[in-house]
Amino acid sequence: MDNLNENLQHINATIQTAAQKSGRSIEDITLITVTKTIDIPTIQNAVSLGTIHLGENKVQEFLSKYDSIPSDVHWHLIGHLQTNKVKYIIPKVKLIHSVDTEKLALEINRKSKECNSPTDILIQVNIAEEDTKYGISPEKVVPLLSAIGSLPYIHVKGLMTIAPYMENPEDNRIYFKQMYDLFIDISNKNMNNIHMEFLSMGMTNDYAIAIEEGSNMVRIGTGIFGSRIY
Ligand SMILES: *Cc1c(COP(=O)(O)O)cnc(C)c1O
């Protein structure tokens, strides 16, 4: 618990510094506490220390925790989402970060309509075009947005990326810049039903650099809870 508090304070201080470097303040940045592999009592401690946004990357694990955590937290689904699992998480999640196909968007729209509860989503972009990562290539983002912009029960709120793992996080600065440029380009297009509010990028290793380059939503696990034990 002490460690948790210290880690959170350290991260908030780093976020503040990085936000200032890019002309913003800590209030402009959303910290998502990534709770994958973390047990319920530890998550409850993090919540009691003021954590509001929690992120899980697997549907099963998210569902196993959902009922035990105070209902006023906001859950983020940050990992790859299979179409056949959408039905389990709507309307429980606040934001789905990992939409990368029209098929998935259609199913989120369908289930959200059934629940009469629109769902906020981000488009996951594979900015470094890595074979091992989900997400769509940057040039396919606008066509996807055109295809799904008219769906009434999804609200596109921005973009997400998982940058490559780099020994030196400075090496990701170029990818964060490219994401920010894409984010701004799309904003400027004023596309139907598309609102570029959130740019979700930056993890334990590189969140300061991501924020310096324009991220306003970071997803941090290890930096808060320590190394994960699988
Ligand atoms: C695990 C995970 C994170 C957090 O990673 P850390 O390096 O532990 O901060 C962020 N985003 C996604 C999609 C993840 O799966």
Short mmCIF file of C-alpha atoms and ligand atoms in Angstrom, two decimals:
data_model
loop_
_atom_site.label_atom_id
_atom_site.label_comp_id
_atom_site.label_asym_id
_atom_site.label_seq_id
_atom_site.Cartn_x
_atom_site.Cartn_y
_atom_site.Cartn_z
CA MET A 1 0.00 0.00 0.00
CA ASP A 2 2.84 2.38 0.90
CA ASN A 3 4.59 1.47 -2.31
CA LEU A 4 1.39 1.90 -4.23
CA ASN A 5 0.93 5.38 -2.83
CA GLU A 6 4.53 6.32 -3.59
CA ASN A 7 4.35 4.93 -7.10
CA LEU A 8 1.15 6.82 -7.82
CA GLN A 9 2.66 10.04 -6.50
CA HIS A 10 5.78 9.56 -8.61
CA ILE A 11 3.71 8.91 -11.72
CA ASN A 12 1.50 11.92 -11.12
CA ALA A 13 4.58 14.11 -10.69
CA THR A 14 6.06 12.78 -13.94
CA ILE A 15 2.75 13.34 -15.75
CA GLN A 16 2.64 16.90 -14.47
CA THR A 17 6.16 17.69 -15.70
CA ALA A 18 5.55 16.14 -19.12
CA ALA A 19 2.21 17.91 -19.46
CA GLN A 20 3.83 21.26 -18.68
CA LYS A 21 6.49 20.62 -21.32
CA SER A 22 3.69 20.37 -23.87
CA GLY A 23 1.80 23.39 -22.59
CA ARG A 24 -0.81 21.51 -20.59
CA SER A 25 -1.49 20.59 -16.99
CA ILE A 26 -2.08 17.34 -15.13
CA GLU A 27 -5.85 17.83 -15.36
CA ASP A 28 -5.58 17.46 -19.13
CA ILE A 29 -4.16 13.94 -18.85
CA THR A 30 -6.17 10.84 -17.92
CA LEU A 31 -4.22 8.18 -16.04
CA ILE A 32 -5.52 4.67 -16.60
CA THR A 33 -4.31 2.22 -13.98
CA VAL A 34 -3.79 -1.10 -15.76
CA THR A 35 -4.87 -3.91 -13.44
CA LYS A 36 -4.21 -7.05 -15.49
CA THR A 37 -2.88 -9.87 -13.27
CA ILE A 38 -3.45 -7.69 -10.18
CA ASP A 39 -5.67 -9.13 -7.42
CA ILE A 40 -8.87 -7.52 -6.21
CA PRO A 41 -7.64 -6.31 -2.77
CA THR A 42 -4.70 -4.54 -4.41
CA ILE A 43 -7.00 -2.93 -6.96
CA GLN A 44 -9.28 -1.85 -4.13
CA ASN A 45 -6.28 -0.21 -2.45
CA ALA A 46 -5.48 1.68 -5.62
CA VAL A 47 -9.10 2.83 -5.82
CA SER A 48 -9.04 3.99 -2.21
CA LEU A 49 -5.94 6.05 -3.08
CA GLY A 50 -7.93 7.94 -5.68
CA THR A 51 -7.68 5.82 -8.83
CA ILE A 52 -10.69 6.47 -11.04
CA HIS A 53 -9.82 4.82 -14.36
CA LEU A 54 -8.95 1.13 -14.53
CA GLY A 55 -7.81 -0.78 -17.60
CA GLU A 56 -7.99 -4.49 -18.40
CA ASN A 57 -6.84 -6.18 -21.58
CA LYS A 58 -8.86 -9.42 -21.36
CA VAL A 59 -12.63 -9.75 -21.20
CA GLN A 60 -12.63 -12.77 -18.87
CA GLU A 61 -10.36 -11.12 -16.35
CA PHE A 62 -12.28 -7.86 -16.50
CA LEU A 63 -15.54 -9.69 -15.77
CA SER A 64 -13.99 -11.59 -12.85
CA LYS A 65 -13.16 -8.27 -11.16
CA TYR A 66 -15.98 -6.00 -12.22
CA ASP A 67 -18.47 -6.79 -9.44
CA SER A 68 -15.89 -6.49 -6.65
CA ILE A 69 -14.74 -2.98 -7.49
CA PRO A 70 -16.74 0.12 -6.51
CA SER A 71 -19.17 0.94 -9.28
CA ASP A 72 -18.12 4.57 -9.63
CA VAL A 73 -14.78 3.69 -11.29
CA HIS A 74 -14.48 3.81 -15.07
CA TRP A 75 -13.35 0.63 -16.80
CA HIS A 76 -11.35 0.71 -20.02
CA LEU A 77 -11.00 -2.30 -22.30
CA ILE A 78 -7.49 -1.82 -23.68
CA GLY A 79 -6.66 -5.21 -25.22
CA HIS A 80 -7.70 -6.98 -28.40
CA LEU A 81 -11.43 -7.63 -28.43
CA GLN A 82 -13.06 -10.52 -30.26
CA THR A 83 -16.44 -9.79 -31.81
CA ASN A 84 -18.08 -12.69 -29.96
CA LYS A 85 -17.09 -11.23 -26.57
CA VAL A 86 -18.56 -7.76 -27.11
CA LYS A 87 -21.86 -8.85 -25.61
CA TYR A 88 -20.29 -9.46 -22.20
CA ILE A 89 -18.79 -6.02 -21.70
CA ILE A 90 -21.51 -3.63 -22.83
CA PRO A 91 -22.60 -1.47 -21.06
CA LYS A 92 -20.02 -2.18 -18.34
CA VAL A 93 -17.05 -0.44 -19.99
CA LYS A 94 -16.58 3.29 -20.28
CA LEU A 95 -14.24 3.21 -23.28
CA ILE A 96 -13.09 0.49 -25.68
CA HIS A 97 -9.57 1.37 -26.91
CA SER A 98 -9.02 -1.43 -29.38
CA VAL A 99 -11.43 -1.10 -32.29
CA ASP A 100 -9.65 -1.99 -35.51
CA THR A 101 -12.26 -3.49 -37.83
CA GLU A 102 -15.63 -2.47 -39.18
CA LYS A 103 -17.03 -5.83 -38.08
CA LEU A 104 -16.10 -5.16 -34.46
CA ALA A 105 -17.57 -1.64 -34.61
CA LEU A 106 -20.81 -3.03 -36.03
CA GLU A 107 -21.13 -5.54 -33.22
CA ILE A 108 -20.42 -2.85 -30.57
CA ASN A 109 -23.09 -0.70 -32.20
CA ARG A 110 -25.58 -3.60 -32.26
CA LYS A 111 -25.08 -4.57 -28.63
CA SER A 112 -25.07 -0.92 -27.46
CA LYS A 113 -28.38 -0.38 -29.23
CA GLU A 114 -29.82 -3.47 -27.54
CA CYS A 115 -28.74 -2.00 -24.16
CA ASN A 116 -29.90 1.45 -25.21
CA SER A 117 -26.50 2.75 -24.11
CA PRO A 118 -24.07 4.20 -26.68
CA THR A 119 -20.44 3.12 -26.29
CA ASP A 120 -17.38 5.34 -26.60
CA ILE A 121 -14.56 3.83 -28.64
CA LEU A 122 -11.05 4.57 -29.85
CA ILE A 123 -9.48 3.29 -33.04
CA GLN A 124 -6.33 1.26 -32.43
CA VAL A 125 -3.55 2.22 -34.82
CA ASN A 126 -0.51 0.03 -35.45
CA ILE A 127 1.72 3.02 -35.92
CA ALA A 128 4.99 1.14 -36.35
CA GLU A 129 3.27 -1.43 -38.61
CA GLU A 130 4.51 -4.33 -36.49
CA ASP A 131 3.37 -7.79 -37.61
CA THR A 132 2.86 -8.86 -34.03
CA LYS A 133 0.43 -6.08 -33.10
CA TYR A 134 -3.25 -5.53 -33.60
CA GLY A 135 -4.52 -2.21 -34.88
CA ILE A 136 -4.86 -0.80 -38.38
CA SER A 137 -2.23 0.97 -40.43
CA PRO A 138 -2.38 4.75 -40.31
CA GLU A 139 -3.64 5.15 -43.88
CA LYS A 140 -6.63 2.93 -43.18
CA VAL A 141 -7.94 5.00 -40.29
CA VAL A 142 -9.90 7.56 -42.31
CA PRO A 143 -11.61 4.92 -44.48
CA LEU A 144 -12.63 3.02 -41.34
CA LEU A 145 -13.96 6.20 -39.74
CA SER A 146 -15.98 6.95 -42.87
CA ALA A 147 -17.46 3.48 -42.73
CA ILE A 148 -18.47 3.58 -39.07
CA GLY A 149 -19.18 7.28 -38.50
CA SER A 150 -22.87 6.89 -39.18
CA LEU A 151 -23.43 4.16 -36.58
CA PRO A 152 -25.68 5.80 -33.96
CA TYR A 153 -24.70 3.72 -30.94
CA ILE A 154 -20.96 4.17 -31.09
CA HIS A 155 -19.14 7.41 -30.44
CA VAL A 156 -15.62 7.58 -31.84
CA LYS A 157 -13.59 9.57 -29.32
CA GLY A 158 -10.05 9.27 -30.57
CA LEU A 159 -7.09 7.01 -31.28
CA MET A 160 -4.99 4.53 -29.36
CA THR A 161 -1.63 2.95 -30.05
CA ILE A 162 0.75 0.51 -28.40
CA ALA A 163 4.22 1.69 -29.36
CA PRO A 164 6.98 -0.87 -29.88
CA TYR A 165 8.94 -1.93 -26.83
CA MET A 166 12.20 0.03 -26.93
CA GLU A 167 15.22 -0.16 -24.66
CA ASN A 168 15.39 3.61 -25.03
CA PRO A 169 11.89 5.13 -24.99
CA GLU A 170 13.21 8.16 -26.87
CA ASP A 171 13.11 5.90 -29.92
CA ASN A 172 9.32 5.97 -29.75
CA ARG A 173 9.10 9.74 -29.95
CA ILE A 174 8.78 9.58 -33.73
CA TYR A 175 5.79 7.22 -33.49
CA PHE A 176 4.08 9.40 -30.90
CA LYS A 177 4.58 12.41 -33.17
CA GLN A 178 3.07 10.50 -36.10
CA MET A 179 0.06 9.55 -33.96
CA TYR A 180 -0.43 13.15 -32.86
CA ASP A 181 -0.28 14.36 -36.47
CA LEU A 182 -2.87 11.78 -37.48
CA PHE A 183 -5.07 12.79 -34.53
CA ILE A 184 -4.92 16.46 -35.58
CA ASP A 185 -5.44 15.71 -39.28
CA ILE A 186 -8.59 13.76 -38.48
CA SER A 187 -9.86 16.48 -36.11
CA ASN A 188 -9.46 19.00 -38.90
CA LYS A 189 -11.58 16.93 -41.25
CA ASN A 190 -14.66 17.45 -39.05
CA MET A 191 -15.99 14.02 -40.00
CA ASN A 192 -19.54 13.07 -39.20
CA ASN A 193 -19.91 11.75 -35.62
CA ILE A 194 -16.12 11.59 -35.08
CA HIS A 195 -14.67 13.55 -32.16
CA MET A 196 -10.94 13.43 -31.55
CA GLU A 197 -10.91 13.94 -27.77
CA PHE A 198 -8.57 11.22 -26.56
CA LEU A 199 -5.15 10.19 -27.76
CA SER A 200 -4.37 7.05 -25.75
CA MET A 201 -0.64 6.35 -25.85
CA GLY A 202 2.16 5.83 -23.38
CA MET A 203 2.87 2.97 -20.97
CA THR A 204 5.26 2.57 -18.03
CA ASN A 205 8.35 2.74 -20.15
CA ASP A 206 7.47 5.70 -22.34
CA TYR A 207 4.51 7.69 -20.97
CA ALA A 208 6.50 10.88 -20.30
CA ILE A 209 7.59 11.03 -23.93
CA ALA A 210 4.10 10.17 -25.16
CA ILE A 211 2.66 13.08 -23.14
CA GLU A 212 5.35 15.46 -24.37
CA GLU A 213 4.23 14.55 -27.90
CA GLY A 214 0.54 15.10 -27.25
CA SER A 215 -0.92 12.04 -25.55
CA ASN A 216 -3.75 12.87 -23.13
CA MET A 217 -4.43 9.34 -21.91
CA VAL A 218 -1.74 7.02 -20.55
CA ARG A 219 -2.10 3.36 -19.56
CA ILE A 220 0.22 2.32 -16.74
CA GLY A 221 0.52 -1.02 -14.99
CA THR A 222 4.06 -1.92 -13.97
CA GLY A 223 4.91 1.60 -12.85
CA ILE A 224 2.05 1.46 -10.34
CA PHE A 225 1.97 -2.15 -9.17
CA GLY A 226 5.49 -3.37 -9.93
CA SER A 227 6.36 -6.25 -12.28
CA ARG A 228 3.48 -8.53 -13.13
CA ILE A 229 3.56 -12.15 -11.97
CA TYR A 230 1.75 -14.34 -14.50
C1 LIG B 1 -0.37 -4.13 -20.09
C2 LIG B 1 -0.78 -2.99 -20.93
C3 LIG B 1 -0.42 -1.67 -20.60
C4 LIG B 1 0.44 -1.33 -19.39
O1 LIG B 1 1.76 -1.75 -19.57
P1 LIG B 1 2.91 -1.40 -18.50
O2 LIG B 1 4.16 -1.47 -19.28
O3 LIG B 1 2.83 -2.42 -17.42
O4 LIG B 1 2.64 -0.04 -17.99
C5 LIG B 1 -0.86 -0.66 -21.41
N1 LIG B 1 -1.63 -0.89 -22.51
C6 LIG B 1 -2.00 -2.14 -22.86
C7 LIG B 1 -2.84 -2.33 -24.06
C8 LIG B 1 -1.59 -3.22 -22.09
O5 LIG B 1 -1.96 -4.46 -22.44
#
